[in-house]
Every structure is written in structure tokens, then in C-alpha cells.
Short mmCIF file of C-alpha atoms (C1' of nucleotides) in Angstrom, two decimals:
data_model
loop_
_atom_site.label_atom_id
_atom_site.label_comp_id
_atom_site.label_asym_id
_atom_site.label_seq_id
_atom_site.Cartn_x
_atom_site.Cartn_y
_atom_site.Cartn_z
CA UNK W 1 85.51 138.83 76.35
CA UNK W 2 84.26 141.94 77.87
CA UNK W 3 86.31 143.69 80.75
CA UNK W 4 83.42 143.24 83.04
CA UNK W 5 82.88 139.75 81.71
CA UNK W 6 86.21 139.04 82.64
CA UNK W 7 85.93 140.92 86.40
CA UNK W 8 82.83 138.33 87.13
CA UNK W 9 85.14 135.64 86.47
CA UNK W 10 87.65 136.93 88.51
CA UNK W 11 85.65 137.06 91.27
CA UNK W 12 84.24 133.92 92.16
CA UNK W 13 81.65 133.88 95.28
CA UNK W 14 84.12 131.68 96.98
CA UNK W 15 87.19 134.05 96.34
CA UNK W 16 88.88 131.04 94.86
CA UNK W 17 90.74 133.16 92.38
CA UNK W 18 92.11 135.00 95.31
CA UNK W 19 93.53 131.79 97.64
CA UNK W 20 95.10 130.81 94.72
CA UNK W 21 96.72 134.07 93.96
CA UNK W 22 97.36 134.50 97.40
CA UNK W 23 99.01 131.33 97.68
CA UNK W 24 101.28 131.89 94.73
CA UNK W 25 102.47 135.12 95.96
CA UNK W 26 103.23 134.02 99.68
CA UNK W 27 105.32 131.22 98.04
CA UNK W 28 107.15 133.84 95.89
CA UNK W 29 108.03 136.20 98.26
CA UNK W 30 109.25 134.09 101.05
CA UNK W 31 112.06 133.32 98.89
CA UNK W 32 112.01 136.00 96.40
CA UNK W 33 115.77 135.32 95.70
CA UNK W 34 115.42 131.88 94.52
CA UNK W 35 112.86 133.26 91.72
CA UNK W 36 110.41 129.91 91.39
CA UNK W 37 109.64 128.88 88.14
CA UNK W 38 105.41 128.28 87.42
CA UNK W 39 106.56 124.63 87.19
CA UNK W 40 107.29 124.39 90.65
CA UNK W 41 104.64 126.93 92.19
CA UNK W 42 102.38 124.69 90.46
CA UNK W 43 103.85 121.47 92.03
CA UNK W 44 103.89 123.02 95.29
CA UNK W 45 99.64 123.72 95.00
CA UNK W 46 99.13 120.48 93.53
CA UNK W 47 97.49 121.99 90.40
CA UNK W 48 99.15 121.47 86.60
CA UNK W 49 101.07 124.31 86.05
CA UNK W 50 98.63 125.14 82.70
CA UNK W 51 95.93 125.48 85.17
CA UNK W 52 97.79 127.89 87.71
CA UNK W 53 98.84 130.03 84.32
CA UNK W 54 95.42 130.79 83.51
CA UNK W 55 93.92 131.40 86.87
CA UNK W 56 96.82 133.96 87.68
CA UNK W 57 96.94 135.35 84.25
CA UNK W 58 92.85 136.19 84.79
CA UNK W 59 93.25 137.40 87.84
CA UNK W 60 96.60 139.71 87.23
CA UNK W 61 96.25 140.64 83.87
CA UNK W 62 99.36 139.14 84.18
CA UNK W 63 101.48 135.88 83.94
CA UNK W 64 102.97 134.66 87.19
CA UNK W 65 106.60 135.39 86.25
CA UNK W 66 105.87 139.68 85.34
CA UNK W 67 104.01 139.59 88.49
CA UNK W 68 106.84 138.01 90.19
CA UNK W 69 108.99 140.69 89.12
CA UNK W 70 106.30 143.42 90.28
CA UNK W 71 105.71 142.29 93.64
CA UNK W 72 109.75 141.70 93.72
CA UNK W 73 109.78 145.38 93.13
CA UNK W 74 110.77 146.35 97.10
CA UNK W 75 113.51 143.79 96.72
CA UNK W 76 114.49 145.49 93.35
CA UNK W 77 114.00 149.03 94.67
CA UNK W 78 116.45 148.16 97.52
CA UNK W 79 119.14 146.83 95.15
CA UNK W 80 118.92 150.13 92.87
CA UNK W 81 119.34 152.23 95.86
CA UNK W 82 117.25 154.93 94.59
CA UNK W 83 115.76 157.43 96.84
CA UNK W 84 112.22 158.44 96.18
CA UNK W 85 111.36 157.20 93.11
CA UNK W 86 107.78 155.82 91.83
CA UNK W 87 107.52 151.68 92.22
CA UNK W 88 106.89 151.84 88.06
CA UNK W 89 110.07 153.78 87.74
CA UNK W 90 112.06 151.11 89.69
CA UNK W 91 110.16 148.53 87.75
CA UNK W 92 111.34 149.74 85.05
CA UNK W 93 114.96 149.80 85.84
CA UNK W 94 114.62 145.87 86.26
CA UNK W 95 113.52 145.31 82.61
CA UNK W 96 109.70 145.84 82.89
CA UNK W 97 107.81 148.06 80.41
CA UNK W 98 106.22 151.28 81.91
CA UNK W 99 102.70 152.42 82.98
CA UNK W 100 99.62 152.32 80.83
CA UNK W 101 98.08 155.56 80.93
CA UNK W 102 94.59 154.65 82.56
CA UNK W 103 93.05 156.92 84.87
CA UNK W 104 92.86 156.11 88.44
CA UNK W 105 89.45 155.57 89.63
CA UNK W 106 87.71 158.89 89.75
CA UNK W 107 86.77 159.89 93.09
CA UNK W 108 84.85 162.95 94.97
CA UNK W 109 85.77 162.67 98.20
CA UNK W 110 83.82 165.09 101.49
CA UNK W 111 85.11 164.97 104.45
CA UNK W 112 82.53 164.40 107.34
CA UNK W 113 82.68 167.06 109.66
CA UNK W 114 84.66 166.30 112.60
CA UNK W 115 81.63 166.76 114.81
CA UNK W 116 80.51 163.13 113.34
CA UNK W 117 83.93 161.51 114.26
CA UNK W 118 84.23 162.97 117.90
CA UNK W 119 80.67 162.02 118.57
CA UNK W 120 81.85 158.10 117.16
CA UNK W 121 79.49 157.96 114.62
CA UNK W 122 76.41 158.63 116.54
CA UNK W 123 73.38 159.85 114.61
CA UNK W 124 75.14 158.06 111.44
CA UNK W 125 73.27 155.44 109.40
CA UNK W 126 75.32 152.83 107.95
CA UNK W 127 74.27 150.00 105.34
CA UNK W 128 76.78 147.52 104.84
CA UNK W 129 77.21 144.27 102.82
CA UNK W 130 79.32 142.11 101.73
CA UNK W 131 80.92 141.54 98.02
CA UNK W 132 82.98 139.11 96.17
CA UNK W 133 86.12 141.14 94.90
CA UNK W 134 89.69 140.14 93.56
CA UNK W 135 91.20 140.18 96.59
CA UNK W 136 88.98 138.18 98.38
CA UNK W 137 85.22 138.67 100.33
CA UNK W 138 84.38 142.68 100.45
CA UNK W 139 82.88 144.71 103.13
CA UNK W 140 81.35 147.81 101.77
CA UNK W 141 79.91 150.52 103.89
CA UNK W 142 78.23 153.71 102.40
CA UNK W 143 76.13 156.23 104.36
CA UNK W 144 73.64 158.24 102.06
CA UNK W 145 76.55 160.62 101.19
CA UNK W 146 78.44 157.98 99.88
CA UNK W 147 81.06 155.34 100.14
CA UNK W 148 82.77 155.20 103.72
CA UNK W 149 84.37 151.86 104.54
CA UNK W 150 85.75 149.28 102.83
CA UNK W 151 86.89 146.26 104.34
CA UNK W 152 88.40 142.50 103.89
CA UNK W 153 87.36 139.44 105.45
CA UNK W 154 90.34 137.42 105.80
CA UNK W 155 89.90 134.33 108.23
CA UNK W 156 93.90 133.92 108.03
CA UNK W 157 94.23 136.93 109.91
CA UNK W 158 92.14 136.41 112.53
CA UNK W 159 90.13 139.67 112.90
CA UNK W 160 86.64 140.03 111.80
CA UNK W 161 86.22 142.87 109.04
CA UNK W 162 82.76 144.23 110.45
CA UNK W 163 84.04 143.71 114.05
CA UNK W 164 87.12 146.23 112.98
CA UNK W 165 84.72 148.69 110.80
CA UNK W 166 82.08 148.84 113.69
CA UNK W 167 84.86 149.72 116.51
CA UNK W 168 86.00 152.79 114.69
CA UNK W 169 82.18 154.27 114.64
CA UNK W 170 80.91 152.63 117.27
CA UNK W 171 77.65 154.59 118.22
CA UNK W 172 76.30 154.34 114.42
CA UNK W 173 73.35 152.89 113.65
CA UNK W 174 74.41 149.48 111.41
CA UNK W 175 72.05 147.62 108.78
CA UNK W 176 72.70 145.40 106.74
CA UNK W 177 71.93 145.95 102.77
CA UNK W 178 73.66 144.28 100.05
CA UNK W 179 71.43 145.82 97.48
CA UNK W 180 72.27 148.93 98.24
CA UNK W 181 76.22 148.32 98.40
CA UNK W 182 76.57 146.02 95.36
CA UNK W 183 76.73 148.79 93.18
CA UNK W 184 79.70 150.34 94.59
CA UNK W 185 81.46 146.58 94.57
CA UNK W 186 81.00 146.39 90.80
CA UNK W 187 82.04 150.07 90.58
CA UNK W 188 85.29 150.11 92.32
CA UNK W 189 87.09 146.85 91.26
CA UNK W 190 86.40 147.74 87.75
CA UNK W 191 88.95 149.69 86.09
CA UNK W 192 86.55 150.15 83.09
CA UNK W 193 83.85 151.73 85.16
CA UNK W 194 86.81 154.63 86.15
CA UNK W 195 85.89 157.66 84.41
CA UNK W 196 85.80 161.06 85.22
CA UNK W 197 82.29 161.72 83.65
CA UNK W 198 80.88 159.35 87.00
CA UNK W 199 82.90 160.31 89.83
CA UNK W 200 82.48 157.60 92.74
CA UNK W 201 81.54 159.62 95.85
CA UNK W 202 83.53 158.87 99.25
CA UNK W 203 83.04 159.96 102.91
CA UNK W 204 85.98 160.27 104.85
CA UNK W 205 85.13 160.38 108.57
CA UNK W 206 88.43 161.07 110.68
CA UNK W 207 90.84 163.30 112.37
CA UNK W 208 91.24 166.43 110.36
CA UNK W 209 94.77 165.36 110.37
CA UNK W 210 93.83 162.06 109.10
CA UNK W 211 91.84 163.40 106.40
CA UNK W 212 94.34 165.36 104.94
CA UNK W 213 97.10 162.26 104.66
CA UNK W 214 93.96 160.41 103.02
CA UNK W 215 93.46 163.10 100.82
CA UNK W 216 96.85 162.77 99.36
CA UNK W 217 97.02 159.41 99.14
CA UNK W 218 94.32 160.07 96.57
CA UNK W 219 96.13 161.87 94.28
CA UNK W 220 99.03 158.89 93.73
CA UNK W 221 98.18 157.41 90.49
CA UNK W 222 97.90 154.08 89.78
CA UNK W 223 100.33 151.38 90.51
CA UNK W 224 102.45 154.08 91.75
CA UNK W 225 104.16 154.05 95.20
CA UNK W 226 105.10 156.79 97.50
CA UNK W 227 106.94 156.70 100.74
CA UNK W 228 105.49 157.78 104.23
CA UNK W 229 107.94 160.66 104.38
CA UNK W 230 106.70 161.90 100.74
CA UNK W 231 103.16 161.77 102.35
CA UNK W 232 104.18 164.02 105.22
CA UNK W 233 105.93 166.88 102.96
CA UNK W 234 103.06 166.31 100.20
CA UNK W 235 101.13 167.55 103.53
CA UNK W 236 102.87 170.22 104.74
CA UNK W 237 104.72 168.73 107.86
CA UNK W 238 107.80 167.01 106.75
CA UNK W 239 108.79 165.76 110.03
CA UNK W 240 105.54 163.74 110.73
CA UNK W 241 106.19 160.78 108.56
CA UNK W 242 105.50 158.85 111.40
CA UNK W 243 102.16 160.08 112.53
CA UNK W 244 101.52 159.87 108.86
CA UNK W 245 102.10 155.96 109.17
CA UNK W 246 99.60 155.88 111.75
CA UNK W 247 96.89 157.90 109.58
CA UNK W 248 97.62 155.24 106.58
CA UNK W 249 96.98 152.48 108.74
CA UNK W 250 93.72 153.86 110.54
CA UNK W 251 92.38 154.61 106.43
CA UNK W 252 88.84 153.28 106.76
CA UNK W 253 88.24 152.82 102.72
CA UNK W 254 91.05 150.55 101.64
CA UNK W 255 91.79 150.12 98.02
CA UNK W 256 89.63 153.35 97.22
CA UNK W 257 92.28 155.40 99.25
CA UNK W 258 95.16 153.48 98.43
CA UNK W 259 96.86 152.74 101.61
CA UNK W 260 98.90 150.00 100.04
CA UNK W 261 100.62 152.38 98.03
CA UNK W 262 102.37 153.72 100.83
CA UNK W 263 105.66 152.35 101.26
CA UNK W 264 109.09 152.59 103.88
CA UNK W 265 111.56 154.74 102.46
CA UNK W 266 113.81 152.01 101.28
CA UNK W 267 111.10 150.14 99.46
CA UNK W 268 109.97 148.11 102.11
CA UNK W 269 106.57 147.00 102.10
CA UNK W 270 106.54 147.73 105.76
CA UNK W 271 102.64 147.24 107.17
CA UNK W 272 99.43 146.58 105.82
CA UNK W 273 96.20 146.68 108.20
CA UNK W 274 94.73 143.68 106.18
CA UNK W 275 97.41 141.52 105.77
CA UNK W 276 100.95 141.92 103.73
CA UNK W 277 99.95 140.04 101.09
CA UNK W 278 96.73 141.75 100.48
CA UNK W 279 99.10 145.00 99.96
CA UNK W 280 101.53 143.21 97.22
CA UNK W 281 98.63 141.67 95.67
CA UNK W 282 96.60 145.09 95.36
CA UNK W 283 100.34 146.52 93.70
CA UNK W 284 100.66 143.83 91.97
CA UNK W 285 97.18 143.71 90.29
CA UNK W 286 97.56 147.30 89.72
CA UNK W 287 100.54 146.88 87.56
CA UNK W 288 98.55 143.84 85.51
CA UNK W 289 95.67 146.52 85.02
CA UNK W 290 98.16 149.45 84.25
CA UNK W 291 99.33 147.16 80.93
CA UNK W 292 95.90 146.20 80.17
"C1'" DA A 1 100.92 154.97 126.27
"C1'" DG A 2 101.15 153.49 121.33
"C1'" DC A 3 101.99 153.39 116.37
"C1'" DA A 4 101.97 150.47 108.94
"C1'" DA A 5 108.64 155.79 110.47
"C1'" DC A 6 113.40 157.57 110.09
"C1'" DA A 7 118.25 158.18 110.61
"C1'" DA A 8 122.30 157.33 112.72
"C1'" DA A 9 125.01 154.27 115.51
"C1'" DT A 10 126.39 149.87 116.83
"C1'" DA A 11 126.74 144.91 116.46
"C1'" DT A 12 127.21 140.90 113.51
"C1'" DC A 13 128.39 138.16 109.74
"C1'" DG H 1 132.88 145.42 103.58
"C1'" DA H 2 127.94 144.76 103.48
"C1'" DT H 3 123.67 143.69 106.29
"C1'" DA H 4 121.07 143.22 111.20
"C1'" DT H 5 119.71 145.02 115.23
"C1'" DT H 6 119.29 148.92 118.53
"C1'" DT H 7 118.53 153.49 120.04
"C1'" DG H 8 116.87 158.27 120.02
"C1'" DT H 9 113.62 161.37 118.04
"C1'" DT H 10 109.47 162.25 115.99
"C1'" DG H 11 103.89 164.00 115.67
"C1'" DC H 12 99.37 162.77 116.36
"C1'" DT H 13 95.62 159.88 118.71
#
DNA sequence: AGCAACAAATATC
DNA sequence: GATATTTGTTGCT
């Protein structure tokens, strides 16, 4: 089966794929330390434990016990007491083979003038639509210079994707166009569409300060990890790891700028704007698409 | 005033 | 002793 084949399956219109998934991995990490075998996960959903195998295994790349160990990763990290080393490098200390040398997705990134962000957004056309993806229902926003939100609707947490999106450029003009956003869906949550020789453009509208953190959050490879602190000394002001936090969290392209490869210092998965699952899921899927 | 942080100190098991 | 919780400091919005 092709790779994009395999991506439409993963991403049923009714995110399916990703309940499950997201199911399995709230189960696992509440009690990480008890380390549930895919006979009882699949007990516990009520689905034959052949069944839950192949869902997770298409979504993952993975089967449900290496993910367990990847998303167990901040637990392992903590136990190895290392200090400031990559998530795969941890990994890797527990018994789990290293990273596949894919490139990241390839990215041009502009940054919008900060005239634009002052002003909210005014004079700014957005299209917008929304997009099955593996980690549930997509919304993409792209002006004509290119990609500049990216969003997930997640009725569990109670906050409406477009509702969040809208608020940070509030005087924008908004219109709705799934044709003209579908082709940056099927672009970004395919890692066989992530070559250099097509570089996906972005639009980063924000605080110069904000900018730069995003900007460096670019350049951590995939199914990496780096800590806040890193961040702030990749940027130049070592002591604002903290104001770095908040630029992470305000990111207005998740996944694209990898937010959720920001991590506490000690391996903690600390925050995640759209939900703390979403985050391990995103690592953990990284790690299935890093052995691919 | 408010954060998706950090480190050191103190309290708790 | 090892972990939890608290407290002071931090830089940018």
C-alpha cells in the first residue's frame, strides 16, 4: 500500500482512528507504571484486542506496546536523570532503536511584518477550512502568502478551534474555503510529501519576540525534543525560558511549528494549548514515522 | 496582571 | 532517603 494510501486510511472523516488512539494513550499514561498489556487496553474499549492492534499499528506506524514506551519517554527521561538530552536519545537508553533519518517537513517560513499583528489582523484575508488529519478534525488557515494557522477541534476540551484562531486576529477578514486549504491538509500530515525540492510556505504573524522562539522551534528535527530553557539560549536570552513558554503556547501553526516538541527541563510534558494528549500523540506518531 | 518555566528550599512520606 | 509542594525570580505580552 502506498504511503498516501495508507494516510487516507488513517484519517477517517469521523477521526475515528484518532478517539481510538486517543483513548489508548489516556489509558496508558494515567498509569504508565503498571505498563497495560494490548489485552487489557483492548478489554477496557470493548474492542478484540486484534482489532485495537491494527487500528493503532495504522495510525502509529507503530504497535501499541513501542508506542507505549515512546510516549513513556518523560517518565523514562526522569528516571535516567539526564540533563538536556534529545527525547530519541533517552529513548534509546530504554531499549528502543534510534531515529530514521527522514527529513522534517520542509518549510519557508516569512514573518508578517509586525505592522499586521499590532493592527490585529486588519486588512488580512483569511480562508479557512476544515480537514480530517491523524490527530483528529483540522483547522487550516492560509492567507495568499501562505500557511498561517493551524488548529484542532477537540469537543473534549471545550474550546472551539475557529473561536481561538479568530481571537488572536480579530479584525481579519474570515472566509471560509476548503478547496483552497485541502491542499495544505494533504501536504503537511504526509511525511512523503516532505521534501526540500517543494518547500511548504508559512506565515508567522506575531511578536517579533514570538517569531524568533517559533523560528527555532523549526529547526528541531523530527521526533526530537528540546527543553524551554534550550529554546531561550538557542535564542539568545538564556534567562527567558519562561517568556519562551509563553511564545510556545501562543504558536498559531501547531504541528507545522512543533510546539509539542517543547518540553520542561526534567522531561515533563508540561502544557499543551490543545490538549496533553494531542502533544504525546503528535511525539508519539513522530517516532512511528521516524522508523518508517 | 498573567503565563505551556526554573531552581532552590521546605515539607512530606 | 527519595518525592511533593511552595516560594522567589524571571522576561515578555
Amino acid at each position: 500500500m502506498t504511503v498516501a494510501a495508507r494516510l487516507h486510511q488513517d484519517i477517517t472523516p469521523d477521526g475515528s482512528d484518532y478517539e481510538t488512539v486517543r483513548r489508548v494513550i489516556e489509558m496508558i499514561t494515567q498509569d504508565y507504571r503498571s505498563q497495560p498489556t494490548l489485552d487489557r487496553l483492548a478489554a477496557d474499549l470493548g474492542q478484540s484486542p486484534s482489532q485495537l492492534q491494527k487500528v493503532f499499528t495504522r495510525w502509529a506506524g507503530l504497535s501499541p506496546k513501542a508506542f507505549l514506551q515512546a510516549v513513556t519517554l518523560d517518565h523514562a527521561k526522569r528516571l535516567l536523570g539526564t540533563e538536556g538530552l534529545p527525547l530519541l536519545d533517552a529513548s534509546f537508553e530504554v531499549g528502543y532503536s534510534g531515529p530514521g533519518r527522514l527529513h522534517d517537513l520542509f518549510v519557508t517560513h516569512e514573518a508578517m511584518s509586525p505592522g499586521v499583528w499590532k493592527a490585529r489582523g486588519e486588512g488580512l484575508t483569511i480562508r479557512y477550512g476544515y480537514h480530517p488529519s491523524p490527530f483528529g478534525l483540522a483547522l487550516i488557515m492560509i492567507t495568499d502568502r501562505g500557511l498561517a494557522g493551524l488548529a484542532f477541534d477537540d469537543p473534549s476540551l471545550g474550546k472551539d478551534a475557529f473561536e481561538d484562531m479568530a481571537s488572536r486576529w480579530p479584525k481579519a477578514r474570515y472566509v471560509e474555503d476548503a478547496a483552497a486549504t485541502a491542499p495544505y491538509a494533504a501536504r503537511v500530515f504526509d511525511p512523503a510529501r516532505w521534501q526540500a525540492d517543494e518547500p511548504l510556505n508559512v506565515v508567522l504573524i506575531g511578536s517579533d519576540f514570538q517569531i524568533r522562539v517559533w523560528q527555532a522551534l523549526m529547526q528541531i528535527p523530527l521526533a526530537r525534543a528540546c527543553t524551554y530553557s534550550d529554546l531561550a539560549r538557542k535564542i539568545g536570552q538564556p534567562t527567558a525560558s519562561r517568556a519562551v513558554g509563553a511564545a510556545v503556547g501562543r504558536n498559531p501553526i501547531s504541528f507545522v511549528v512543533p510546539c509539542h516538541r517543547a518540553l520542561g527541563k526534567s522531561g515533563d510534558l508540561t502544557g499543551y494549548h490543545w490538549g496533553l494528549t494531542r502533544k504525546r500523540a503528535m511525539l508519539g506518531w513522530e517516532v512511528g514515522q521516524g522508523q518508517a
